Amino acid sequence: MLPRTRIAQVLQSGVVGDKIAVMGWVRTKRDSKGGFSFLEVNDGSCMSNLQVIAEKGLPNYESEVMKLQTGCSVRVSGTLVASPGKGQKVELKGEEIHVYGWADPDTYPLQKKRHSFEFLRTIAHLRPRTNTFGAVARVRNSLSHAIHTFFQERGFLYLHTPIITGSDCEGAGEMFRVTTFDLQNVPRTDGSVDYGKDFFGSPANLTVSGQLEAEIYALSMGDVYTFGPTFRAENSNTSRHLAEFWMVEPEMAFCDLDGDIELAKSFLKFLFRHVLSNCREDMEFFNKFIDSTAIKTLEDLVEQDFEHITYTEAVDILTRSGESFEFPVKWGTDIQSEHERYLCEKVFRKPVVLTDFPREIKAFYMKCNEDGKTVRAMDVLVPRIGEIIGGSQREDDYETLRRRIEESNLSLEAYWWYLDLRKFGSAPHAGFGLGFERLLQFVTGMANIRDVIPFPRTPGNLSF
Ligand code: 4AD
Ligand code: MG
């Protein structure tokens, strides 16, 4: 039996006369009056289908080939012939067609018509067989590879930070608890839960960020990065929030906020350039069916400089804008996504790096500025999405950090090791977190974050 050739490879480098076998799923079948059929076969390796010609002479033509429908899985062995049709150079003349699995057209949910993304979410086990979700999966894969390439080429060390942790990185209390307690019968001492009897002997959570552990390694290995799943139990039912999402977090020793921003900008540009040159076919699909500005947006960004303003300047622009926002803006309040989008889409028409936020609205670990009011934080905002990156220079002064932990009502004991890093060989350091799904949303133009991750987890929703 011939080994399997991927359709991407056939369409890229197959030549007339090649004897090959492909395996995949039938997208459509057309029967021609002359006693043959055309099958469109897709194997996920690329957007395009391979056209297969099946002639009446095949031993199973009437018993099987004629009965093939959308969704059936097949192996087709045969010879590549010149394709008279537009678009592809070759098609496959089937000499042997084997059916692996049937798909009853009366019950197979993916029929030729276009389904809504809402409906497709209810069949997350089948949606990767659609053009859109196939393209999302390939771009997601390609960007994952590019992320590693970017950091590896720059000498960063890939660090595996824990999923289960005892600390809350963002100090926001938005964590999922990890326990083996029988919830009907939780051990208590004097009315309060006795975590000493739980699996780890203390409270444990799913991580909201790998940053704190990345800082440990940055302060011994120099430049590190993490790329893994993070979990947030925030009850945000928006098109930009997931309860489980993937984050890329570089952390650099001997680096300040300016160095952090420089890295973030070259990182994003590298990824946009990568997608433009490596995911052409999928990007053309997104450009045609999802967002007609998708490719142009990326092409412009690769050339453009990002705008850079401080939080205080942003508040000024927003209050003087005359816009009526749902959330009014005043110095000291959080910038909401409507404000972020207004700045990127209406004011500057490009990505914006916002820096120097009030310290009250930011996490305890951010380095305090000399003004005593703001911290060396930065958010990168992009059109349509708003915040895509959040980062900062870290507080490296022991006393200041200790005060910040106390001010934030966090426990000094829980952060003893984090404070230790400021006691022994402390050094300026900085890092950021890129939300991987927000990046994918931005690149593909997909409107809802639930459609750029294979199995979305959101409040009230865990069907797969
Ligand atoms: O701004 P955040 O909360 O920053 C941190 O977690 C830092 N510890 C990162 C660091 O400095 N190492 O989150 C970083 C990014 C956001 O800009 C956003 O893109 C994404 O993570 N993000 C989410 N993406 C999807 N769903 C959610 N619920 C998200 N929350 C944050
Ligand atoms: Mg943030």
CSV table of C-alpha atoms and ligand atoms in Angstrom, one decimal:
chain,number,residue,atom,x,y,z
A,1,MET,CA,0.0,0.0,0.0
A,2,LEU,CA,1.3,3.5,-0.8
A,3,PRO,CA,2.1,5.7,2.2
A,4,ARG,CA,-0.2,8.6,2.8
A,5,THR,CA,0.7,11.9,1.2
A,6,ARG,CA,-0.7,15.1,2.7
A,7,ILE,CA,-2.9,17.1,0.5
A,8,ALA,CA,-0.9,20.3,1.2
A,9,GLN,CA,2.2,18.6,-0.2
A,10,VAL,CA,0.3,17.2,-3.2
A,11,LEU,CA,-0.9,20.7,-4.1
A,12,GLN,CA,2.4,22.3,-3.5
A,13,SER,CA,4.8,19.9,-5.3
A,14,GLY,CA,2.8,17.0,-6.8
A,15,VAL,CA,3.4,16.5,-10.6
A,16,VAL,CA,1.4,14.8,-13.3
A,17,GLY,CA,2.1,11.0,-13.3
A,18,ASP,CA,2.9,10.8,-9.5
A,19,LYS,CA,1.3,7.7,-7.9
A,20,ILE,CA,0.0,8.6,-4.5
A,21,ALA,CA,-2.5,7.9,-1.8
A,22,VAL,CA,-4.3,10.5,0.2
A,23,MET,CA,-6.6,10.0,3.2
A,24,GLY,CA,-9.1,12.4,4.4
A,25,TRP,CA,-12.8,13.4,4.6
A,26,VAL,CA,-15.2,14.0,1.7
A,27,ARG,CA,-16.3,17.6,1.6
A,28,THR,CA,-18.6,17.2,-1.4
A,29,LYS,CA,-19.4,14.7,-4.2
A,30,ARG,CA,-20.8,15.5,-7.6
A,31,ASP,CA,-21.9,12.8,-10.0
A,32,SER,CA,-21.5,13.4,-13.6
A,33,LYS,CA,-23.7,12.1,-16.3
A,34,GLY,CA,-20.8,10.5,-18.1
A,35,GLY,CA,-20.6,7.8,-15.4
A,36,PHE,CA,-18.0,9.3,-13.1
A,37,SER,CA,-18.0,11.3,-9.9
A,38,PHE,CA,-15.9,14.1,-8.5
A,39,LEU,CA,-15.0,14.0,-4.8
A,40,GLU,CA,-13.5,17.0,-2.9
A,41,VAL,CA,-11.3,15.5,-0.2
A,42,ASN,CA,-9.8,17.5,2.7
A,43,ASP,CA,-7.3,16.2,5.2
A,44,GLY,CA,-6.8,19.3,7.3
A,45,SER,CA,-3.2,19.9,6.1
A,46,CYS,CA,-4.4,23.0,4.1
A,47,MET,CA,-7.5,24.9,3.3
A,48,SER,CA,-7.8,23.5,-0.3
A,49,ASN,CA,-9.4,20.2,-1.1
A,50,LEU,CA,-7.9,17.8,-3.6
A,51,GLN,CA,-10.3,16.9,-6.4
A,52,VAL,CA,-10.6,13.2,-7.0
A,53,ILE,CA,-12.1,11.7,-10.2
A,54,ALA,CA,-13.8,8.3,-9.6
A,55,GLU,CA,-14.8,6.4,-12.7
A,56,LYS,CA,-17.5,3.8,-13.2
A,57,GLY,CA,-14.9,1.1,-13.8
A,58,LEU,CA,-14.0,1.1,-10.1
A,59,PRO,CA,-15.1,-2.3,-8.6
A,60,ASN,CA,-17.0,-0.5,-5.8
A,61,TYR,CA,-18.2,2.4,-7.9
A,62,GLU,CA,-21.9,1.6,-7.5
A,63,SER,CA,-21.8,-0.2,-4.2
A,64,GLU,CA,-19.8,2.5,-2.3
A,65,VAL,CA,-18.4,5.5,-4.3
A,66,MET,CA,-21.9,6.6,-5.5
A,67,LYS,CA,-23.0,6.5,-1.8
A,68,LEU,CA,-20.3,8.7,-0.4
A,69,GLN,CA,-21.5,11.8,1.3
A,70,THR,CA,-20.1,14.8,3.1
A,71,GLY,CA,-18.2,13.7,6.1
A,72,CYS,CA,-17.2,10.2,5.0
A,73,SER,CA,-13.6,9.2,5.5
A,74,VAL,CA,-11.7,7.7,2.6
A,75,ARG,CA,-8.4,6.5,1.2
A,76,VAL,CA,-7.8,7.3,-2.5
A,77,SER,CA,-4.9,5.8,-4.3
A,78,GLY,CA,-4.3,6.8,-7.9
A,79,THR,CA,-2.3,8.9,-10.3
A,80,LEU,CA,-2.1,12.7,-10.5
A,81,VAL,CA,-3.4,14.1,-13.8
A,82,ALA,CA,-3.5,17.6,-15.1
A,83,SER,CA,-6.5,19.5,-13.8
A,84,PRO,CA,-8.7,21.3,-16.4
A,85,GLY,CA,-10.3,23.3,-13.6
A,86,LYS,CA,-9.0,26.7,-12.4
A,87,GLY,CA,-7.1,26.9,-9.1
A,88,GLN,CA,-5.2,23.7,-8.9
A,89,LYS,CA,-2.7,22.2,-11.3
A,90,VAL,CA,-3.4,18.6,-10.6
A,91,GLU,CA,-6.2,16.3,-9.5
A,92,LEU,CA,-6.2,12.7,-8.5
A,93,LYS,CA,-7.5,9.9,-10.8
A,94,GLY,CA,-8.8,7.4,-8.3
A,95,GLU,CA,-7.6,3.8,-9.0
A,96,GLU,CA,-8.7,2.4,-5.6
A,97,ILE,CA,-11.1,4.1,-3.2
A,98,HIS,CA,-11.5,2.6,0.3
A,99,VAL,CA,-14.1,3.9,2.6
A,100,TYR,CA,-13.0,4.0,6.3
A,101,GLY,CA,-16.1,5.5,7.8
A,102,TRP,CA,-19.6,6.5,6.6
A,103,ALA,CA,-21.5,9.6,7.7
A,104,ASP,CA,-25.2,9.4,7.5
A,105,PRO,CA,-26.4,12.6,5.7
A,106,ASP,CA,-29.7,12.5,7.7
A,107,THR,CA,-27.8,12.9,11.0
A,108,TYR,CA,-24.4,14.3,10.2
A,109,PRO,CA,-24.7,17.9,11.5
A,110,LEU,CA,-22.2,19.5,9.1
A,111,GLN,CA,-23.9,19.9,5.8
A,112,LYS,CA,-22.9,22.1,2.9
A,113,LYS,CA,-24.7,25.3,4.1
A,114,ARG,CA,-22.9,27.8,6.3
A,115,HIS,CA,-23.6,27.2,9.9
A,116,SER,CA,-23.5,29.9,12.6
A,117,PHE,CA,-20.5,30.0,14.9
A,118,GLU,CA,-23.0,29.7,17.8
A,119,PHE,CA,-24.2,26.4,16.4
A,120,LEU,CA,-20.7,25.2,15.7
A,121,ARG,CA,-19.8,25.7,19.3
A,122,THR,CA,-22.3,23.1,20.3
A,123,ILE,CA,-20.5,20.6,18.1
A,124,ALA,CA,-16.9,21.3,19.0
A,125,HIS,CA,-16.1,17.7,18.1
A,126,LEU,CA,-16.9,18.3,14.5
A,127,ARG,CA,-16.3,22.0,13.9
A,128,PRO,CA,-12.6,21.6,13.0
A,129,ARG,CA,-13.8,19.9,9.8
A,130,THR,CA,-15.1,23.3,8.6
A,131,ASN,CA,-13.0,25.7,6.6
A,132,THR,CA,-13.1,28.4,9.3
A,133,PHE,CA,-12.0,26.2,12.2
A,134,GLY,CA,-9.5,24.3,10.1
A,135,ALA,CA,-7.9,27.7,9.3
A,136,VAL,CA,-8.0,28.8,12.9
A,137,ALA,CA,-6.3,25.6,14.0
A,138,ARG,CA,-3.5,25.9,11.4
A,139,VAL,CA,-2.9,29.6,12.2
A,140,ARG,CA,-2.9,28.8,15.9
A,141,ASN,CA,-0.3,26.0,15.3
A,142,SER,CA,1.8,28.2,13.2
A,143,LEU,CA,1.8,31.1,15.6
A,144,SER,CA,2.7,28.7,18.5
A,145,HIS,CA,5.8,27.6,16.5
A,146,ALA,CA,6.7,31.3,15.7
A,147,ILE,CA,6.5,32.2,19.4
A,148,HIS,CA,9.1,29.6,20.3
A,149,THR,CA,11.2,30.6,17.3
A,150,PHE,CA,11.2,34.3,18.3
A,151,PHE,CA,12.4,33.6,21.8
A,152,GLN,CA,14.8,30.8,21.0
A,153,GLU,CA,16.5,32.9,18.3
A,154,ARG,CA,17.0,35.6,21.0
A,155,GLY,CA,18.5,33.2,23.6
A,156,PHE,CA,15.5,33.0,25.9
A,157,LEU,CA,15.0,29.9,28.0
A,158,TYR,CA,11.6,28.2,27.8
A,159,LEU,CA,10.4,27.7,31.3
A,160,HIS,CA,7.6,25.4,32.5
A,161,THR,CA,5.8,27.1,35.3
A,162,PRO,CA,3.3,25.2,37.5
A,163,ILE,CA,-0.4,24.9,36.7
A,164,ILE,CA,-1.2,24.3,40.4
A,165,THR,CA,0.0,27.0,42.7
A,166,GLY,CA,-0.3,28.3,46.2
A,167,SER,CA,-0.1,32.0,45.3
A,168,ASP,CA,-2.2,34.5,43.5
A,169,CYS,CA,-0.1,36.3,41.0
A,170,GLU,CA,-2.4,39.1,40.1
A,171,GLY,CA,-3.7,39.4,43.7
A,172,ALA,CA,-7.2,39.7,42.3
A,173,GLY,CA,-8.7,36.6,43.9
A,174,GLU,CA,-10.0,35.3,40.6
A,175,MET,CA,-8.8,31.7,41.1
A,176,PHE,CA,-10.2,28.2,40.7
A,177,ARG,CA,-9.6,26.2,43.8
A,178,VAL,CA,-7.9,22.8,43.5
A,179,THR,CA,-9.0,20.3,46.1
A,180,THR,CA,-9.7,16.6,46.7
A,181,PHE,CA,-12.1,17.3,49.5
A,182,ASP,CA,-15.5,15.6,49.4
A,183,LEU,CA,-17.5,18.8,49.0
A,184,GLN,CA,-20.4,17.3,50.9
A,185,ASN,CA,-18.2,16.8,53.9
A,186,VAL,CA,-15.4,19.4,54.1
A,187,PRO,CA,-13.2,19.0,57.2
A,188,ARG,CA,-13.6,21.9,59.6
A,189,THR,CA,-11.9,23.1,62.7
A,190,ASP,CA,-13.7,25.6,64.8
A,191,GLY,CA,-16.0,26.4,61.9
A,192,SER,CA,-13.3,27.1,59.3
A,193,VAL,CA,-12.1,24.8,56.6
A,194,ASP,CA,-9.1,22.7,57.6
A,195,TYR,CA,-6.9,22.9,54.5
A,196,GLY,CA,-4.3,21.0,56.5
A,197,LYS,CA,-6.3,17.9,55.6
A,198,ASP,CA,-6.5,18.7,51.9
A,199,PHE,CA,-4.2,17.1,49.3
A,200,PHE,CA,-1.4,19.6,49.5
A,201,GLY,CA,-1.9,20.4,53.2
A,202,SER,CA,-2.7,24.0,52.2
A,203,PRO,CA,-5.0,25.9,49.8
A,204,ALA,CA,-4.2,25.3,46.2
A,205,ASN,CA,-5.4,27.0,43.0
A,206,LEU,CA,-5.0,26.9,39.2
A,207,THR,CA,-2.5,29.5,38.2
A,208,VAL,CA,-3.6,32.9,36.8
A,209,SER,CA,-0.1,33.6,35.4
A,210,GLY,CA,3.3,32.1,35.4
A,211,GLN,CA,5.0,35.4,36.1
A,212,LEU,CA,6.1,35.0,39.7
A,213,GLU,CA,7.8,31.7,38.9
A,214,ALA,CA,9.3,33.2,35.7
A,215,GLU,CA,10.8,36.0,37.9
A,216,ILE,CA,12.6,33.3,39.9
A,217,TYR,CA,14.2,31.9,36.8
A,218,ALA,CA,14.9,35.3,35.2
A,219,LEU,CA,16.8,36.2,38.3
A,220,SER,CA,19.2,33.3,37.7
A,221,MET,CA,19.0,32.5,34.0
A,222,GLY,CA,18.6,36.0,32.6
A,223,ASP,CA,15.9,35.8,29.9
A,224,VAL,CA,13.1,33.3,30.1
A,225,TYR,CA,9.6,32.8,28.7
A,226,THR,CA,6.6,30.7,29.5
A,227,PHE,CA,3.8,29.6,27.2
A,228,GLY,CA,1.1,27.8,28.8
A,229,PRO,CA,-2.5,27.7,30.0
A,230,THR,CA,-3.8,30.1,32.6
A,231,PHE,CA,-7.1,30.1,34.4
A,232,ARG,CA,-9.3,33.0,35.6
A,233,ALA,CA,-12.5,32.6,37.5
A,234,GLU,CA,-13.7,36.1,36.5
A,235,ASN,CA,-17.4,36.2,35.7
A,236,SER,CA,-16.8,38.0,32.4
A,237,ASN,CA,-19.1,37.0,29.6
A,238,THR,CA,-17.6,38.9,26.8
A,239,SER,CA,-16.2,38.1,23.4
A,240,ARG,CA,-12.6,38.7,24.8
A,241,HIS,CA,-12.6,36.6,28.0
A,242,LEU,CA,-12.1,33.0,28.6
A,243,ALA,CA,-11.9,31.1,31.9
A,244,GLU,CA,-9.0,29.1,30.4
A,245,PHE,CA,-6.6,30.8,28.0
A,246,TRP,CA,-3.0,30.6,26.9
A,247,MET,CA,-0.5,33.2,27.8
A,248,VAL,CA,3.1,33.9,26.6
A,249,GLU,CA,5.1,35.5,29.3
A,250,PRO,CA,8.7,36.6,28.8
A,251,GLU,CA,10.7,37.8,31.8
A,252,MET,CA,14.0,39.6,31.5
A,253,ALA,CA,16.6,40.4,34.1
A,254,PHE,CA,18.6,43.7,33.8
A,255,CYS,CA,15.7,45.2,31.8
A,256,ASP,CA,13.5,48.2,32.5
A,257,LEU,CA,10.1,49.3,31.2
A,258,ASP,CA,11.5,50.7,27.9
A,259,GLY,CA,13.3,47.4,27.2
A,260,ASP,CA,10.1,45.6,27.9
A,261,ILE,CA,8.1,47.7,25.5
A,262,GLU,CA,10.7,47.3,22.8
A,263,LEU,CA,10.6,43.6,23.1
A,264,ALA,CA,6.7,43.6,23.0
A,265,LYS,CA,6.7,45.6,19.8
A,266,SER,CA,9.3,43.6,18.0
A,267,PHE,CA,7.5,40.4,19.2
A,268,LEU,CA,4.1,41.4,17.8
A,269,LYS,CA,5.7,42.6,14.5
A,270,PHE,CA,7.6,39.3,14.2
A,271,LEU,CA,4.3,37.4,14.7
A,272,PHE,CA,2.4,39.5,12.2
A,273,ARG,CA,5.1,39.1,9.6
A,274,HIS,CA,5.2,35.4,10.2
A,275,VAL,CA,1.5,35.0,9.6
A,276,LEU,CA,1.6,37.0,6.4
A,277,SER,CA,4.4,34.9,4.9
A,278,ASN,CA,3.5,31.5,6.4
A,279,CYS,CA,-0.3,31.3,6.6
A,280,ARG,CA,-1.1,32.9,3.2
A,281,GLU,CA,-3.9,30.6,2.2
A,282,ASP,CA,-5.7,30.7,5.5
A,283,MET,CA,-5.3,34.5,5.8
A,284,GLU,CA,-6.8,34.9,2.3
A,285,PHE,CA,-9.8,32.9,3.6
A,286,PHE,CA,-10.2,35.1,6.7
A,287,ASN,CA,-9.9,38.2,4.5
A,288,LYS,CA,-12.6,37.0,2.2
A,289,PHE,CA,-15.1,35.5,4.6
A,290,ILE,CA,-14.4,37.0,8.1
A,291,ASP,CA,-12.8,40.4,8.0
A,292,SER,CA,-12.0,42.1,4.7
A,293,THR,CA,-9.3,44.2,6.4
A,294,ALA,CA,-7.5,41.3,8.0
A,295,ILE,CA,-4.5,41.2,5.7
A,296,LYS,CA,-4.2,45.0,5.2
A,297,THR,CA,-4.3,45.5,8.9
A,298,LEU,CA,-1.3,43.2,9.4
A,299,GLU,CA,0.6,44.6,6.5
A,300,ASP,CA,0.2,48.2,7.9
A,301,LEU,CA,1.2,47.2,11.4
A,302,VAL,CA,4.5,45.6,10.3
A,303,GLU,CA,5.4,49.0,8.8
A,304,GLN,CA,3.9,51.3,11.4
A,305,ASP,CA,5.2,52.6,14.7
A,306,PHE,CA,3.0,52.1,17.7
A,307,GLU,CA,1.7,55.2,19.5
A,308,HIS,CA,3.1,55.6,23.0
A,309,ILE,CA,1.1,57.7,25.6
A,310,THR,CA,0.9,57.6,29.4
A,311,TYR,CA,-2.3,56.8,31.3
A,312,THR,CA,-2.6,60.4,32.4
A,313,GLU,CA,-2.4,61.6,28.7
A,314,ALA,CA,-5.0,59.0,27.8
A,315,VAL,CA,-7.4,60.1,30.5
A,316,ASP,CA,-7.0,63.7,29.2
A,317,ILE,CA,-7.8,62.7,25.6
A,318,LEU,CA,-10.8,60.6,26.7
A,319,THR,CA,-12.3,63.3,29.0
A,320,ARG,CA,-11.8,66.0,26.3
A,321,SER,CA,-13.2,63.7,23.6
A,322,GLY,CA,-16.9,64.6,24.2
A,323,GLU,CA,-17.7,60.9,23.6
A,324,SER,CA,-20.3,59.5,25.9
A,325,PHE,CA,-18.8,56.3,27.3
A,326,GLU,CA,-20.7,53.7,29.2
A,327,PHE,CA,-18.0,53.9,31.9
A,328,PRO,CA,-17.1,57.6,32.6
A,329,VAL,CA,-13.3,58.3,32.7
A,330,LYS,CA,-11.5,60.0,35.5
A,331,TRP,CA,-7.9,59.8,36.7
A,332,GLY,CA,-7.6,56.8,39.0
A,333,THR,CA,-10.3,54.6,37.4
A,334,ASP,CA,-9.5,51.6,35.2
A,335,ILE,CA,-9.4,52.1,31.4
A,336,GLN,CA,-12.2,50.0,30.0
A,337,SER,CA,-12.2,48.2,26.6
A,338,GLU,CA,-14.5,50.9,25.1
A,339,HIS,CA,-11.8,53.4,26.0
A,340,GLU,CA,-9.0,51.3,24.7
A,341,ARG,CA,-10.8,50.8,21.4
A,342,TYR,CA,-11.6,54.5,21.1
A,343,LEU,CA,-7.9,55.4,21.5
A,344,CYS,CA,-6.8,52.8,18.9
A,345,GLU,CA,-9.6,53.1,16.4
A,346,LYS,CA,-10.7,56.7,16.5
A,347,VAL,CA,-7.8,58.8,17.9
A,348,PHE,CA,-4.6,57.1,16.7
A,349,ARG,CA,-5.8,54.5,14.2
A,350,LYS,CA,-3.0,52.1,15.2
A,351,PRO,CA,-1.8,50.1,18.3
A,352,VAL,CA,-1.2,52.1,21.4
A,353,VAL,CA,1.2,51.5,24.2
A,354,LEU,CA,-0.2,52.9,27.4
A,355,THR,CA,2.2,53.4,30.4
A,356,ASP,CA,2.4,54.6,33.9
A,357,PHE,CA,-0.9,53.7,35.4
A,358,PRO,CA,-2.1,54.7,38.9
A,359,ARG,CA,-0.7,52.3,41.3
A,360,GLU,CA,-4.1,51.7,43.0
A,361,ILE,CA,-5.5,50.0,39.9
A,362,LYS,CA,-2.5,47.8,39.2
A,363,ALA,CA,-1.0,44.7,40.7
A,364,PHE,CA,1.3,44.8,43.7
A,365,TYR,CA,4.4,43.7,41.9
A,366,MET,CA,4.8,46.7,39.6
A,367,LYS,CA,7.7,49.1,40.1
A,368,CYS,CA,6.6,52.4,41.7
A,369,ASN,CA,7.5,55.6,39.9
A,370,GLU,CA,9.2,58.4,41.7
A,371,ASP,CA,6.0,60.4,41.7
A,372,GLY,CA,4.6,58.0,44.3
A,373,LYS,CA,1.3,57.8,42.4
A,374,THR,CA,2.0,55.7,39.3
A,375,VAL,CA,3.7,52.4,38.4
A,376,ARG,CA,5.9,51.3,35.5
A,377,ALA,CA,3.3,49.3,33.8
A,378,MET,CA,2.4,49.0,30.2
A,379,ASP,CA,-0.6,47.8,28.2
A,380,VAL,CA,-0.4,47.2,24.4
A,381,LEU,CA,-3.8,48.0,22.9
A,382,VAL,CA,-4.9,47.1,19.4
A,383,PRO,CA,-7.9,48.0,17.3
A,384,ARG,CA,-11.0,45.8,17.6
A,385,ILE,CA,-9.6,44.0,20.7
A,386,GLY,CA,-8.3,46.5,23.1
A,387,GLU,CA,-5.7,45.1,25.5
A,388,ILE,CA,-3.6,42.3,24.0
A,389,ILE,CA,-0.5,42.6,26.2
A,390,GLY,CA,-0.1,43.6,29.8
A,391,GLY,CA,3.3,44.0,31.5
A,392,SER,CA,5.6,46.0,33.7
A,393,GLN,CA,8.9,46.5,35.3
A,394,ARG,CA,8.8,44.7,38.6
A,395,GLU,CA,9.4,46.2,42.0
A,396,ASP,CA,12.9,45.2,42.9
A,397,ASP,CA,13.3,47.1,46.2
A,398,TYR,CA,12.6,45.0,49.2
A,399,GLU,CA,11.0,47.6,51.5
A,400,THR,CA,8.8,49.1,48.8
A,401,LEU,CA,7.6,45.7,47.7
A,402,ARG,CA,6.9,44.6,51.3
A,403,ARG,CA,4.8,47.8,51.8
A,404,ARG,CA,2.9,47.1,48.5
A,405,ILE,CA,2.0,43.6,49.6
A,406,GLU,CA,0.7,44.8,52.9
A,407,GLU,CA,-1.2,47.7,51.2
A,408,SER,CA,-2.8,45.2,48.8
A,409,ASN,CA,-4.0,43.1,51.8
A,410,LEU,CA,-2.0,40.1,50.7
A,411,SER,CA,-0.2,37.8,53.1
A,412,LEU,CA,3.5,38.5,53.6
A,413,GLU,CA,4.0,34.9,54.5
A,414,ALA,CA,2.6,33.6,51.2
A,415,TYR,CA,5.1,35.8,49.3
A,416,TRP,CA,8.2,35.1,51.4
A,417,TRP,CA,10.2,33.6,48.5
A,418,TYR,CA,9.1,36.5,46.3
A,419,LEU,CA,10.4,38.9,48.8
A,420,ASP,CA,13.6,36.9,49.2
A,421,LEU,CA,14.4,37.5,45.5
A,422,ARG,CA,14.7,41.2,46.5
A,423,LYS,CA,16.9,40.4,49.4
A,424,PHE,CA,19.5,38.3,47.6
A,425,GLY,CA,21.0,39.6,44.4
A,426,SER,CA,18.0,41.7,43.4
A,427,ALA,CA,18.2,43.3,40.0
A,428,PRO,CA,15.9,45.4,37.8
A,429,HIS,CA,13.7,43.1,35.7
A,430,ALA,CA,10.6,43.3,33.6
A,431,GLY,CA,8.2,41.2,31.6
A,432,PHE,CA,4.8,41.0,30.0
A,433,GLY,CA,2.0,38.6,29.2
A,434,LEU,CA,0.5,38.2,25.7
A,435,GLY,CA,-3.0,36.7,25.6
A,436,PHE,CA,-2.6,34.1,22.9
A,437,GLU,CA,-6.3,33.9,22.0
A,438,ARG,CA,-6.5,37.7,21.8
A,439,LEU,CA,-3.6,37.6,19.4
A,440,LEU,CA,-5.4,35.0,17.3
A,441,GLN,CA,-8.6,37.0,17.3
A,442,PHE,CA,-6.7,40.1,16.1
A,443,VAL,CA,-4.8,38.3,13.4
A,444,THR,CA,-7.8,36.3,12.0
A,445,GLY,CA,-10.5,38.9,12.5
A,446,MET,CA,-12.7,36.3,14.3
A,447,ALA,CA,-15.2,38.2,16.4
A,448,ASN,CA,-15.5,35.9,19.4
A,449,ILE,CA,-12.6,34.5,21.5
A,450,ARG,CA,-14.6,31.3,21.9
A,451,ASP,CA,-13.9,30.5,18.2
A,452,VAL,CA,-10.1,30.7,18.3
A,453,ILE,CA,-9.5,28.1,21.0
A,454,PRO,CA,-10.4,24.5,20.3
A,455,PHE,CA,-12.5,23.9,23.5
A,456,PRO,CA,-13.6,27.2,25.0
A,457,ARG,CA,-14.3,27.4,28.8
A,458,THR,CA,-16.6,30.3,29.8
A,459,PRO,CA,-18.9,30.8,32.8
A,460,GLY,CA,-21.7,28.3,32.7
A,461,ASN,CA,-20.2,26.4,29.8
A,462,LEU,CA,-18.1,23.2,29.9
A,463,SER,CA,-19.8,20.8,27.4
A,464,PHE,CA,-16.6,19.4,25.9
B,1,4AD,O1,-2.8,41.9,32.0
B,1,4AD,P1,-2.7,40.5,32.6
B,1,4AD,O2,-3.6,40.1,33.7
B,1,4AD,O3,-1.2,40.3,33.0
B,1,4AD,C1,-0.6,39.3,33.7
B,1,4AD,O4,-1.2,38.3,34.0
B,1,4AD,C2,0.8,39.5,34.0
B,1,4AD,N1,1.2,38.6,35.1
B,1,4AD,C3,1.6,39.3,32.8
B,1,4AD,C4,3.1,39.5,33.0
B,1,4AD,O5,3.5,40.6,33.2
B,1,4AD,N2,3.9,38.4,32.9
B,1,4AD,O6,-2.9,39.4,31.4
B,1,4AD,C5,-2.0,39.4,30.3
B,1,4AD,C6,-2.8,39.3,29.0
B,1,4AD,C7,-3.9,40.4,28.7
B,1,4AD,O7,-3.3,41.5,28.2
B,1,4AD,C8,-4.8,39.7,27.8
B,1,4AD,O8,-4.3,39.7,26.5
B,1,4AD,C9,-4.8,38.2,28.3
B,1,4AD,O9,-3.6,38.1,29.0
B,1,4AD,N3,-5.9,37.9,29.2
B,1,4AD,C10,-7.0,37.2,28.8
B,1,4AD,N4,-7.3,36.5,27.6
B,1,4AD,C11,-8.4,35.8,27.6
B,1,4AD,N5,-9.3,35.7,28.6
B,1,4AD,C12,-9.0,36.3,29.8
B,1,4AD,N6,-9.9,36.2,30.8
B,1,4AD,C13,-7.9,37.1,29.9
B,1,4AD,N7,-7.3,37.8,30.9
B,1,4AD,C14,-6.1,38.3,30.5
B,2,MG,MG,-4.0,43.6,32.1
